[in-house]
Tab-separated table of C-alpha atoms in Angstrom:
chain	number	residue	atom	x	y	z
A	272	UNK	CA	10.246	0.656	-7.355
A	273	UNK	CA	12.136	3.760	-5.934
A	274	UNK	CA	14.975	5.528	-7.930
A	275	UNK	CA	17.181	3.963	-5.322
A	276	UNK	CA	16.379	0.335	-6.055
A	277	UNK	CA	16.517	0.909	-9.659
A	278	UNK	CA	19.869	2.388	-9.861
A	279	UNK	CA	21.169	-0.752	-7.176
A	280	UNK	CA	20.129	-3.072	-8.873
A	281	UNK	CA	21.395	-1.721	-12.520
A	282	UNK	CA	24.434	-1.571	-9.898
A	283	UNK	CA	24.774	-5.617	-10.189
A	284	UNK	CA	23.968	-6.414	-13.632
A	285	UNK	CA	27.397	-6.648	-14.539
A	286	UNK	CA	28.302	-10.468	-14.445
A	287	UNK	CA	28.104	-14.086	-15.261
A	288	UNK	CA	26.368	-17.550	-16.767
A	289	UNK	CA	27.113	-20.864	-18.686
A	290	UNK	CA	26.284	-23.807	-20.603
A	291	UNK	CA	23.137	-23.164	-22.459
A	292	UNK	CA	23.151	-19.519	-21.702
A	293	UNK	CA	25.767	-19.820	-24.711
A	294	UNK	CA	28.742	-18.584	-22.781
A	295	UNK	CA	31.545	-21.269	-23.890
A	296	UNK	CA	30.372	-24.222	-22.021
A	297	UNK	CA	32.698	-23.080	-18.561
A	298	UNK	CA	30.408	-25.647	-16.655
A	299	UNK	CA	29.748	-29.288	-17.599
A	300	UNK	CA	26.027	-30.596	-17.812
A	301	UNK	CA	27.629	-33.515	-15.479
A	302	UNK	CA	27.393	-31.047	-12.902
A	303	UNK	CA	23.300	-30.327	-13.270
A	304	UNK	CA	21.582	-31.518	-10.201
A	305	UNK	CA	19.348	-34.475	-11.082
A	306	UNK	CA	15.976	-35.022	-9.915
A	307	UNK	CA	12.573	-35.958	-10.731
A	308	UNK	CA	10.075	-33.551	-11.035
A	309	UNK	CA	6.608	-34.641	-10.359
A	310	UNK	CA	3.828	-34.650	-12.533
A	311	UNK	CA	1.643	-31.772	-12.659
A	312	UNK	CA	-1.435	-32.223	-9.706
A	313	UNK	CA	-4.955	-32.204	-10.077
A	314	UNK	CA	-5.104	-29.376	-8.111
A	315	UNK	CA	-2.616	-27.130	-10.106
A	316	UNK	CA	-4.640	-28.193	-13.159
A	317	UNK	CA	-7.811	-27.184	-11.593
A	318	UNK	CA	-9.382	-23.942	-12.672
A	319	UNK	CA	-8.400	-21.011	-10.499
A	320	UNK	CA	-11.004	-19.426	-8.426
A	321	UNK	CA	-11.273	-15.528	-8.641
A	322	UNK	CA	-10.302	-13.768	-5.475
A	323	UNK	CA	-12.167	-10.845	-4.971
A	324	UNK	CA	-10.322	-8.051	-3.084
A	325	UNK	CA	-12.123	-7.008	0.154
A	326	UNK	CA	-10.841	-3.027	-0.767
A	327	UNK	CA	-8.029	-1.663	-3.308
A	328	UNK	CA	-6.331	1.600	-3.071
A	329	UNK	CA	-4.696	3.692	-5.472
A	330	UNK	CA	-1.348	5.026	-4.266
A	331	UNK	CA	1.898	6.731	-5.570
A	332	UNK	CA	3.432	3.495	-6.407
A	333	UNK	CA	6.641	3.710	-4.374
A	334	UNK	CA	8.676	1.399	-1.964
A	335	UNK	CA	6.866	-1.829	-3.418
A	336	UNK	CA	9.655	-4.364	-2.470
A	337	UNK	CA	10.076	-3.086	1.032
A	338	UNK	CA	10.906	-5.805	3.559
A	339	UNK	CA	8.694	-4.683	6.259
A	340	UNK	CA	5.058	-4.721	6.046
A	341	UNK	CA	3.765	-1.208	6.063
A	342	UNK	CA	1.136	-2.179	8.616
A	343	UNK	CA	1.008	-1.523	12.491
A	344	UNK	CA	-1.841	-1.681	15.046
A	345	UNK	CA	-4.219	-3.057	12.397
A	346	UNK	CA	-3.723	0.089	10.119
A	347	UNK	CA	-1.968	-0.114	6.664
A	348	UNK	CA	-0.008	3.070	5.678
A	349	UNK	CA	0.485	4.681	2.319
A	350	UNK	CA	0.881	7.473	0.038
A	351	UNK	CA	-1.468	8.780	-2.663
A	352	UNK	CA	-2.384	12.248	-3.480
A	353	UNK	CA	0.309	14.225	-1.879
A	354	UNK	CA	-0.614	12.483	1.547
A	355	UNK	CA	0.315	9.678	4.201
A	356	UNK	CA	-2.699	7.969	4.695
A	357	UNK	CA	-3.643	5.101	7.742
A	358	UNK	CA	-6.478	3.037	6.483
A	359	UNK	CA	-7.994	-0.238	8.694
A	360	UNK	CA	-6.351	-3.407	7.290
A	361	UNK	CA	-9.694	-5.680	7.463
A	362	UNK	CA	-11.586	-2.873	5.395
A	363	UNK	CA	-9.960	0.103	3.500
A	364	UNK	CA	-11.768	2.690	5.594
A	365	UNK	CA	-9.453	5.457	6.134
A	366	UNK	CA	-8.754	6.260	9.071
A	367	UNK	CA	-6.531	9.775	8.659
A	368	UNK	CA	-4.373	11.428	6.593
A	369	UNK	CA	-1.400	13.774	6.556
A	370	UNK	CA	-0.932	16.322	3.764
A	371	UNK	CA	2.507	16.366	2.158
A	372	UNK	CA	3.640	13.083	3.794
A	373	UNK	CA	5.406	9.847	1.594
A	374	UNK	CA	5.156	6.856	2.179
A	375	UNK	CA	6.510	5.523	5.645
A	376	UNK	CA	10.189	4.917	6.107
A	377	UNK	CA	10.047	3.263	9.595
A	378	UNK	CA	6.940	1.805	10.922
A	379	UNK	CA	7.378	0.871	14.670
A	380	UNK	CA	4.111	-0.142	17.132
A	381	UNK	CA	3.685	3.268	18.083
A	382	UNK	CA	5.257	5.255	15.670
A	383	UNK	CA	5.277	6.043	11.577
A	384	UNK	CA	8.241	7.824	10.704
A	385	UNK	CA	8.015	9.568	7.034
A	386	UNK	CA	10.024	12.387	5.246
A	387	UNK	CA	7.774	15.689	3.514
A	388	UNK	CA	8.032	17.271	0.250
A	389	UNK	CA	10.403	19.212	1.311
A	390	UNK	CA	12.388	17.196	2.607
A	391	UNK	CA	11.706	17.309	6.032
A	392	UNK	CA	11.710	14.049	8.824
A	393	UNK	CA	8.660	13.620	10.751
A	394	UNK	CA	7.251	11.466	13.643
A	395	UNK	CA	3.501	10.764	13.869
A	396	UNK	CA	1.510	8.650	16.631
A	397	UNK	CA	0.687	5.252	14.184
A	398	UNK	CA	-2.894	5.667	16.000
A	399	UNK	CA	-4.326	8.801	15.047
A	400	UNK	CA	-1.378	10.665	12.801
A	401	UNK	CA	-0.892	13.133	15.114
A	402	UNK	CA	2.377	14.817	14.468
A	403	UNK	CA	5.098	14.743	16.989
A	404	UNK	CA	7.907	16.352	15.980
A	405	UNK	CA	9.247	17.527	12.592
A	406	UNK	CA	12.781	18.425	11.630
A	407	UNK	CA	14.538	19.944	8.986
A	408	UNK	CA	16.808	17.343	6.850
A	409	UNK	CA	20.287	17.359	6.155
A	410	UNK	CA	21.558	19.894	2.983
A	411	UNK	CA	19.104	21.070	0.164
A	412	UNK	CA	16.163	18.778	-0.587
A	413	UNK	CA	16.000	17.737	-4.443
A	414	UNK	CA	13.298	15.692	-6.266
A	415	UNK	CA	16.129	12.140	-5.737
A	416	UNK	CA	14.398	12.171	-2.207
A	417	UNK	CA	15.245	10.783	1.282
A	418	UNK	CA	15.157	8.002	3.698
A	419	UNK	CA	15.551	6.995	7.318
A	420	UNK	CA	15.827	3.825	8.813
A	421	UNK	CA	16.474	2.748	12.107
A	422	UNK	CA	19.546	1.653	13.471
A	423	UNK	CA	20.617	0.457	17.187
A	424	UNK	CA	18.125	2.840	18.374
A	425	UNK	CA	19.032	5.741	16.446
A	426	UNK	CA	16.899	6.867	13.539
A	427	UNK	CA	19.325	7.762	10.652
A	428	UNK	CA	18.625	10.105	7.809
A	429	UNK	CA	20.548	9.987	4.867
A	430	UNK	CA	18.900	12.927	1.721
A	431	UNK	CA	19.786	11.884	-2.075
A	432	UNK	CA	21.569	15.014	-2.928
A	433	UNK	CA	23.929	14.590	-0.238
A	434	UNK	CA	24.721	14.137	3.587
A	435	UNK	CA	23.144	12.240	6.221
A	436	UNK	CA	22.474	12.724	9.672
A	437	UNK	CA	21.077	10.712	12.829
A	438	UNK	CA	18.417	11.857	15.913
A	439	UNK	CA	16.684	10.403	18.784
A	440	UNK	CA	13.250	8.791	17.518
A	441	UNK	CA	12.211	9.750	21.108
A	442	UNK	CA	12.153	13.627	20.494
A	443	UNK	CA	13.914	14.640	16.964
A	444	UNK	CA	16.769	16.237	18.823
A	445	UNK	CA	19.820	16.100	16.269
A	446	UNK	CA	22.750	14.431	17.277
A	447	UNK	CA	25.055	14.601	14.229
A	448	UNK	CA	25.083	15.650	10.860
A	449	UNK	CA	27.800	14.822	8.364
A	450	UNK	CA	26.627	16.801	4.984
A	451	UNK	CA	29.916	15.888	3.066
A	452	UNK	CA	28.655	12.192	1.701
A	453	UNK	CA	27.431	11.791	-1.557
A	454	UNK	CA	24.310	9.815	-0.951
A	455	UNK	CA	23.316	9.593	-4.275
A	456	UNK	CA	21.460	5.910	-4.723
A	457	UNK	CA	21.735	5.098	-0.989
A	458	UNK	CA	21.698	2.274	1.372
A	459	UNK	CA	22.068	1.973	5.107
A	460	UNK	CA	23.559	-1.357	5.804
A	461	UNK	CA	23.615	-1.316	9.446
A	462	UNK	CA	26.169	-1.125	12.480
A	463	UNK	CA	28.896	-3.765	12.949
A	464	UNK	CA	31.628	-3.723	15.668
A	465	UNK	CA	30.901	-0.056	16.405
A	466	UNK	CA	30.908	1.612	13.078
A	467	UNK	CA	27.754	2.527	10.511
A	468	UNK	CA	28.038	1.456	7.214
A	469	UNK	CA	26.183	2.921	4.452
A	470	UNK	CA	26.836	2.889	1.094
A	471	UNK	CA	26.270	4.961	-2.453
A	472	UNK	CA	26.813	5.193	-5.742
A	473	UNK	CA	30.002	6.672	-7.423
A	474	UNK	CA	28.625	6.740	-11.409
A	475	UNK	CA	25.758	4.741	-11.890
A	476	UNK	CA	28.199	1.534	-11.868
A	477	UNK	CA	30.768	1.414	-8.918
A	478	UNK	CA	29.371	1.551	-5.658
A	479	UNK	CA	31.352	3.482	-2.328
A	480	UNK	CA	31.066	1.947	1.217
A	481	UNK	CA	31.694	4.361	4.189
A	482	UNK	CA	32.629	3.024	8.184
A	483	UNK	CA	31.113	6.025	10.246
A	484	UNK	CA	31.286	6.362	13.919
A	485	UNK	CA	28.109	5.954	14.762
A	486	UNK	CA	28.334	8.220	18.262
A	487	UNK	CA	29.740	11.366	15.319
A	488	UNK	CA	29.188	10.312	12.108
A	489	UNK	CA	32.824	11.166	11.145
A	490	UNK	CA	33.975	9.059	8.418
A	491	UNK	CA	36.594	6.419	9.421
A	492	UNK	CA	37.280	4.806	6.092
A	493	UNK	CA	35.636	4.563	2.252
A	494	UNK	CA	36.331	1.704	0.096
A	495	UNK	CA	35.191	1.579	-3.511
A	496	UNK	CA	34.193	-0.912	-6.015
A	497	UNK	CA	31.465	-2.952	-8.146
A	498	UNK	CA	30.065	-4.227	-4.765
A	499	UNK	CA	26.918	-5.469	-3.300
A	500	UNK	CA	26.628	-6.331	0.499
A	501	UNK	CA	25.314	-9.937	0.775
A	502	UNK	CA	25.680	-10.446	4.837
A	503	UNK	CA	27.635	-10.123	7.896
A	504	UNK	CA	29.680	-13.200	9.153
A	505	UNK	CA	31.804	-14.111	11.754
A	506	UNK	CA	32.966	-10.391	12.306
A	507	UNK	CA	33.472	-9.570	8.235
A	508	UNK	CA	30.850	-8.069	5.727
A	509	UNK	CA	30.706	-10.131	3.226
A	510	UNK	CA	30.392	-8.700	-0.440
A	511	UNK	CA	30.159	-9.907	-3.560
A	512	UNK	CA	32.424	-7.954	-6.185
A	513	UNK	CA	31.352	-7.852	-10.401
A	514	UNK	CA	33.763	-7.165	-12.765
A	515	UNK	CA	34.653	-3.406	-13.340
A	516	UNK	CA	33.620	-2.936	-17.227
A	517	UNK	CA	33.578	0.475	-16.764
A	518	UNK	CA	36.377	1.231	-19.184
A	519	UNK	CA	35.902	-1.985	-21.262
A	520	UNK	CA	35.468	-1.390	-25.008
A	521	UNK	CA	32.617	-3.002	-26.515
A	522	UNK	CA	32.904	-6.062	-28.238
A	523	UNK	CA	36.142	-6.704	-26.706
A	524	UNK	CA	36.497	-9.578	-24.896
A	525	UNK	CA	36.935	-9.125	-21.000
A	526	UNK	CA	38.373	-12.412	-19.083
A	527	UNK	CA	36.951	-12.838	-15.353
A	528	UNK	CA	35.237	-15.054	-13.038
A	529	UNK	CA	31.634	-15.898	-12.689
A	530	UNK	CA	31.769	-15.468	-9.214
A	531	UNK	CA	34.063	-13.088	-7.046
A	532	UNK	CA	33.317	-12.642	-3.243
A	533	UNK	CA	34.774	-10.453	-0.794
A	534	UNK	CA	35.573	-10.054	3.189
A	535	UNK	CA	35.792	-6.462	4.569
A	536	UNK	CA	37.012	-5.248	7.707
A	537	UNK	CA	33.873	-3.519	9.302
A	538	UNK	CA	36.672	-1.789	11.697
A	539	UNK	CA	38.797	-0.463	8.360
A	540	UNK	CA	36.941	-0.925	5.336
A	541	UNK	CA	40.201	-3.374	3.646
A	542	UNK	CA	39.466	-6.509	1.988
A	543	UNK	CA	40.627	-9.634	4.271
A	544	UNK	CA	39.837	-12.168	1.943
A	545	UNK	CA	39.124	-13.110	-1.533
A	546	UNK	CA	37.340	-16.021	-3.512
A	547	UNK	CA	36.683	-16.292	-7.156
A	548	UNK	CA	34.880	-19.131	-8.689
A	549	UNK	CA	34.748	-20.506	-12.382
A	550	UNK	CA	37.117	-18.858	-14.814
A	551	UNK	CA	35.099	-17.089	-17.815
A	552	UNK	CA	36.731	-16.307	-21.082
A	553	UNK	CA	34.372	-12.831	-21.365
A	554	UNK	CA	31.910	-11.409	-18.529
A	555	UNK	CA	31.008	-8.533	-20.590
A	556	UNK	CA	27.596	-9.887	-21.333
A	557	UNK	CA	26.653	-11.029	-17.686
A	558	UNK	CA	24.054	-10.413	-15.115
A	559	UNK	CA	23.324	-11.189	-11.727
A	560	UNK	CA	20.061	-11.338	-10.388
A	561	UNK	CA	20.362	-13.299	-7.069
A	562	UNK	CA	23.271	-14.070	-4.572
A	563	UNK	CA	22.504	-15.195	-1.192
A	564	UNK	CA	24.890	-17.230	1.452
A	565	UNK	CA	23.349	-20.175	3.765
A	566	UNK	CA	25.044	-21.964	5.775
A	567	UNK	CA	28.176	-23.188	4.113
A	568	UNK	CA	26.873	-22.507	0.816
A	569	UNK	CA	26.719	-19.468	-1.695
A	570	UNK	CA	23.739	-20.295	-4.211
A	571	UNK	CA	23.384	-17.004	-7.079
A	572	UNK	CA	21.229	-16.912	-10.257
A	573	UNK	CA	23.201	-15.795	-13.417
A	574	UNK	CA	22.264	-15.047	-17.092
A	575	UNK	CA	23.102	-13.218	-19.875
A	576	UNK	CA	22.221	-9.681	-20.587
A	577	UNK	CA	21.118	-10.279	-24.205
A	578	UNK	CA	18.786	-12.467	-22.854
A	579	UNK	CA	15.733	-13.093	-20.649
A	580	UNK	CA	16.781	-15.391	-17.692
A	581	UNK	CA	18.908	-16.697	-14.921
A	582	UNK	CA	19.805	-20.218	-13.909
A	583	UNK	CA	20.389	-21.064	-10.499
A	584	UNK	CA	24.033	-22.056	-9.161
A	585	UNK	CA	25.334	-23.631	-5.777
A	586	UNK	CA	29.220	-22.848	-4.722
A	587	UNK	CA	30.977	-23.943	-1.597
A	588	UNK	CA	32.606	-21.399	0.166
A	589	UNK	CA	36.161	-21.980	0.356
A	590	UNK	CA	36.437	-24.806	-2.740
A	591	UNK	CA	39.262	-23.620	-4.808
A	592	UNK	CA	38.020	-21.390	-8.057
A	593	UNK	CA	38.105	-24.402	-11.194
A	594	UNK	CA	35.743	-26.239	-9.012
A	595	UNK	CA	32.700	-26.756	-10.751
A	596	UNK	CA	29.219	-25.490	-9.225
A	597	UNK	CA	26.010	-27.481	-8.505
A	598	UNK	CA	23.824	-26.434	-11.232
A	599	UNK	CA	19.840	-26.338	-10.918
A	600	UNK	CA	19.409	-25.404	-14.295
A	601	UNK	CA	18.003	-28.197	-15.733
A	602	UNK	CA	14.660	-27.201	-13.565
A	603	UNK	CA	14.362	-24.167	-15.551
A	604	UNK	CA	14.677	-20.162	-15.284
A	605	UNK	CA	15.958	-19.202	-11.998
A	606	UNK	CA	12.430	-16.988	-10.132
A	607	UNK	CA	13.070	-17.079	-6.535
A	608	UNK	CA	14.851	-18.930	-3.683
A	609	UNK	CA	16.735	-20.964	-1.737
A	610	UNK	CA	13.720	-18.942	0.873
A	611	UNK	CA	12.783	-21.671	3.850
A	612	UNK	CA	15.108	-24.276	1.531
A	613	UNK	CA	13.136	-24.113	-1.242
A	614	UNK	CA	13.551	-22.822	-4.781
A	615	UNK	CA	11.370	-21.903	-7.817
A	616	UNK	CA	11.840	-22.154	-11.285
A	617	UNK	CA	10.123	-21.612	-14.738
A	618	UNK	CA	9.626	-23.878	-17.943
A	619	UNK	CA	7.815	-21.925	-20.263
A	620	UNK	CA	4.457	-20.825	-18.413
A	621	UNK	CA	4.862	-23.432	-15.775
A	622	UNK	CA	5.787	-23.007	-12.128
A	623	UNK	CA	8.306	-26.020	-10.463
A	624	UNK	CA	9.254	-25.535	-6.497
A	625	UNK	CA	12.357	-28.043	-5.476
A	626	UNK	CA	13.232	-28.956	-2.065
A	627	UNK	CA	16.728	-28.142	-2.147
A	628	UNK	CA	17.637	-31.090	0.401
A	629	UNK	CA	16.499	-34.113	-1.252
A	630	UNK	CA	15.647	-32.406	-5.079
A	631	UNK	CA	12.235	-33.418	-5.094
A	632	UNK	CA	10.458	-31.106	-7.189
A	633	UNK	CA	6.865	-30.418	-7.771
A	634	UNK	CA	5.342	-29.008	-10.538
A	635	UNK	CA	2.631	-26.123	-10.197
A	636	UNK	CA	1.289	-26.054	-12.919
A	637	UNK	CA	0.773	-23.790	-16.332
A	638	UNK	CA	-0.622	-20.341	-15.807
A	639	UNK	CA	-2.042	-18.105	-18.833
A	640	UNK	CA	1.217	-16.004	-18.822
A	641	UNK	CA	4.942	-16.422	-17.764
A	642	UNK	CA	5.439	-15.847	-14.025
A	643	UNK	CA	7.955	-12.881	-13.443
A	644	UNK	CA	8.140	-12.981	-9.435
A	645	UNK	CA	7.433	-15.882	-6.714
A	646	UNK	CA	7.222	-15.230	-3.046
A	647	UNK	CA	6.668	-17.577	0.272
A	648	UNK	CA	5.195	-16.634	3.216
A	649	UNK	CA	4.406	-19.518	6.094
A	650	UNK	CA	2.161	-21.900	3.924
A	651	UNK	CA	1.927	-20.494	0.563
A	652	UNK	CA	3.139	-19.504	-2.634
A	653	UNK	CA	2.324	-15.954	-4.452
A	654	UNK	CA	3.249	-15.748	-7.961
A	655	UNK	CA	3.096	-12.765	-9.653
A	656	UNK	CA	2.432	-13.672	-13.497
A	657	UNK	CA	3.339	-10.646	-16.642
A	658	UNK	CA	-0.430	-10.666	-17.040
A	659	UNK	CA	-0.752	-9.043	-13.870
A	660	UNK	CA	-2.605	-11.559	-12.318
A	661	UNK	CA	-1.690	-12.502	-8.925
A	662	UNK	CA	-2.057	-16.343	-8.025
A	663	UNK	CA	-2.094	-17.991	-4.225
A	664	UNK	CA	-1.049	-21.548	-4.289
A	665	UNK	CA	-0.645	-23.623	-1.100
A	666	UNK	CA	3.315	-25.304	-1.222
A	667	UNK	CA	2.769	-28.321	0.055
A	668	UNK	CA	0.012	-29.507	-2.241
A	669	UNK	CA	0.066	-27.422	-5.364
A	670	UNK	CA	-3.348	-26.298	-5.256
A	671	UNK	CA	-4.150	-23.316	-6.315
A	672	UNK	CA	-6.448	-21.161	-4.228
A	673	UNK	CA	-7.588	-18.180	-5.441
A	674	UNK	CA	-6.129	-15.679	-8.376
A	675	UNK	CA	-6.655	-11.439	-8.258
A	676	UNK	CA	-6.437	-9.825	-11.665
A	677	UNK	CA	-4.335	-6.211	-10.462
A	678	UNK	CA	-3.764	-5.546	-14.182
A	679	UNK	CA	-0.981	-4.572	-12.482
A	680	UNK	CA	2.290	-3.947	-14.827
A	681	UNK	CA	4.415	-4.403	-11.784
A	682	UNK	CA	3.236	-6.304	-9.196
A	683	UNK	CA	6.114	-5.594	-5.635
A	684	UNK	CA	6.069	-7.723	-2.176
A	685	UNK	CA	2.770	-9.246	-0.544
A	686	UNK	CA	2.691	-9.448	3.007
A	687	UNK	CA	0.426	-11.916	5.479
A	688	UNK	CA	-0.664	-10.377	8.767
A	689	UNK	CA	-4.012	-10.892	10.810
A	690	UNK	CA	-5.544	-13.519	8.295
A	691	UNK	CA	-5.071	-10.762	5.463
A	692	UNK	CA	-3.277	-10.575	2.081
A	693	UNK	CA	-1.824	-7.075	1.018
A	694	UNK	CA	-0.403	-6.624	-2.377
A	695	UNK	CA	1.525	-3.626	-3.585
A	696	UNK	CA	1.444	-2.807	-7.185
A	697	UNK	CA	2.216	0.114	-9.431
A	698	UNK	CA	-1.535	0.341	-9.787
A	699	UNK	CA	-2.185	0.480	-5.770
A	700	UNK	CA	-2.866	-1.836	-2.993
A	701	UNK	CA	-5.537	-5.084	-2.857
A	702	UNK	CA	-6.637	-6.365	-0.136
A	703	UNK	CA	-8.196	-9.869	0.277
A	704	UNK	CA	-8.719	-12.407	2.975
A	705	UNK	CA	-5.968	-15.528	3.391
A	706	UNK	CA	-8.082	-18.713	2.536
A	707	UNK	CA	-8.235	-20.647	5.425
A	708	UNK	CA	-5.353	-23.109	4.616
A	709	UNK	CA	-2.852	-20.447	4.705
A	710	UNK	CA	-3.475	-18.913	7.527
């Protein structure tokens, strides 16, 4: 995981939980979901077969939970040694490399874009990593690093020890620079109505939101707070605010809600609206590890920070704040989910999916070691288990189809493409062919 991530999602451990998380009983079992789940299928019972990867790499370890697949014309990129590498998806084989290069931070199907050493932005061919144009990056380049991403056709680059600028992906040329914005633990939301957002930390704990004008990169407003950005609706960014314990003694307890959710102006940066659910006597012991909103619904996964866990929660938007929420917690530790209108939980070492629109649940089975991540992609189910064993089940059935020890001690985001399997882990890529039912 980057520095960024890290220091994000520290950002958001700073609220809520109930019933048996011990935190004075603020939502009544009577308002647990109920539902059946199955018993445990002959197939999840089954002994696992051993997936062999077809190649592994070792790499530098980095941007392991990125949302796009670092793959592109049936090449996979990533760093290791001090270089960018391309290497053929169906076999390892590398196919070249480019000294001094991290890993990619925009991957388009002619184009990898990746920042140097030193701090520089740089635009390859995704074919043969020939370089097309380099440029210098914004302020003094520091070990905190540098992104890019790409935003209504304009790559932007924002450097961790401050300022950010934006250039045409066609040819590098600059066409603004704005050093004056602390960067420091960075995001680049994306453009609504006509103004960039982007967003950093203030001290480890508060975040800071800027509206730039996207055609300058002049700063039009800057609003600060415990925030994280959840989604854009019907003209507002919607946020989800935790308590500020910033200046809150230990041991002291600090009255709040266990959920508070904003509405900013992406035109001004001021709140329009807020929501707060569930009335807590103290929030100084609370986490979040999950808020998402679907549909009408805002579903997040809560726990306490003395302990190891979340449980799942469903809110309607709008209900007034005593209401009580939908609770899922009686199918276990919150893992991943609603994703496709599903959601997975753990009991102990064993794996339950529930269809969130009727509650039928199915049970996975036990595994040698507690699961610590789930994903879904089309047909399947990857579950990343402490051991570092990786497991591909199929959802629909519960059979389990194959398992790759990465003795991995973090194991990031898998990604499907081309009847392949790539896994990113702390210990470097595997490789393996999709069995045929997921593909």
């Amino acid at each position: 995981m980057r520095k960024t991530d890290f220091i994000l999602n520290a950002l958001l451990a700073a609220a809520l939980l109930t019933t048996s998380d011990g935190l004075y009983g603020h939502i009544a079992a009577a308002d647990t979901v109920q539902g059946n789940i199955s018993s445990v299928s002959v197939a999840a019972n089954s002994a696992t077969p051993v997936l062999k990867p077809i190649w592994q790499a070792k790499t530098n370890g980095t941007r392991l939970y990125d949302k796009q697949a670092p793959m592109s014309n049936g090449l996979v990129y990533y760093a290791a040694s001090g270089k960018l590498i391309a290497a053929d998806l169906k076999t390892g084989q590398l196919k070249w490399s480019i000294p001094g290069g991290h890993s990619p931070e925009v991957i388009t199907n002619n184009s990898v874009f990746y920042t140097t050493n030193g701090g520089d932005l740089v635009r390859a061919n995704a074919r043969n990593g020939k370089v097309i144009w380099k440029v210098k990056g914004v302020n003094a380049f520091s070990e905190a690093g540098a992104h890019a991403g790409l935003v209504s056709g304009t790559l932007v680059y924002f450097n961790e020890n401050g300022g950010l600028a934006a250039y045409s992906p066609s040819n590098g040329k600059k066409k603004w620079e704005n050093k004056a914005l602390p960067m420091y633990a960075s995001s680049l939301i994306g453009q609504y109505d006509g103004v960039l957002v982007v967003s950093s930390t203030v001290d480890n704990y508060r975040t800071q939101f800027f509206g730039l004008d996207p055609a300058t990169g002049k700063q039009k407003w800057r609003t600060e707070g415990v925030y994280s950005f959840l989604a854009y609706r019907n003209g507002q960014l919607i946020m989800r605010r935790q308590p500020d314990l910033s200046t809150v003694t230990g041991g002291v307890p600090t009255p709040g809600y266990l959920v508070t959710w904003v509405q900013l102006n992406p035109r001004t940066g001021k709140v329009t609206r807020t929501e707060n659910y569930t009335p807590l006597d103290d929030v100084s012991r609370l986490g979040n590890s999950y808020t998402s909103i679907a549909g009408p619904y805002l579903y997040t996964a809560d726990g306490n920070l003395d302990k190891n866990g979340a449980f799942l929660r469903r809110y309607t938007l709008g209900q007034d704040s005593n209401t009580e929420p939908v609770s899922y917690e009686r199918f276990g530790k919150w893992l991943a989910g609603p994703i496709n209108g599903m959601a997975f939980f753990a009991q102990g070492t064993e794996l339950i999916g529930v269809k969130l629109n009727d509650l039928s649940a199915i049970s996975y089975g036990n595994s040698p070691s507690p699961v610590s991540r789930v994903q879904t992609l089309g047909r399947g189910v990857f579950a990343s288990l402490d051991n570092g064993d990786f497991y591909l089940i199929e959802v629909a059935t519960g059979k389990r189809l194959g398992r790759i020890s990465t003795k991995a001690t973090e194991i990031g985001n898998a990604y499907t493409v081309d009847g392949m399997l790539l896994v990113q882990t702390n210990k470097g890529l595997f490789a393996a062919a999709l069995p045929k039912s997921l593909k």
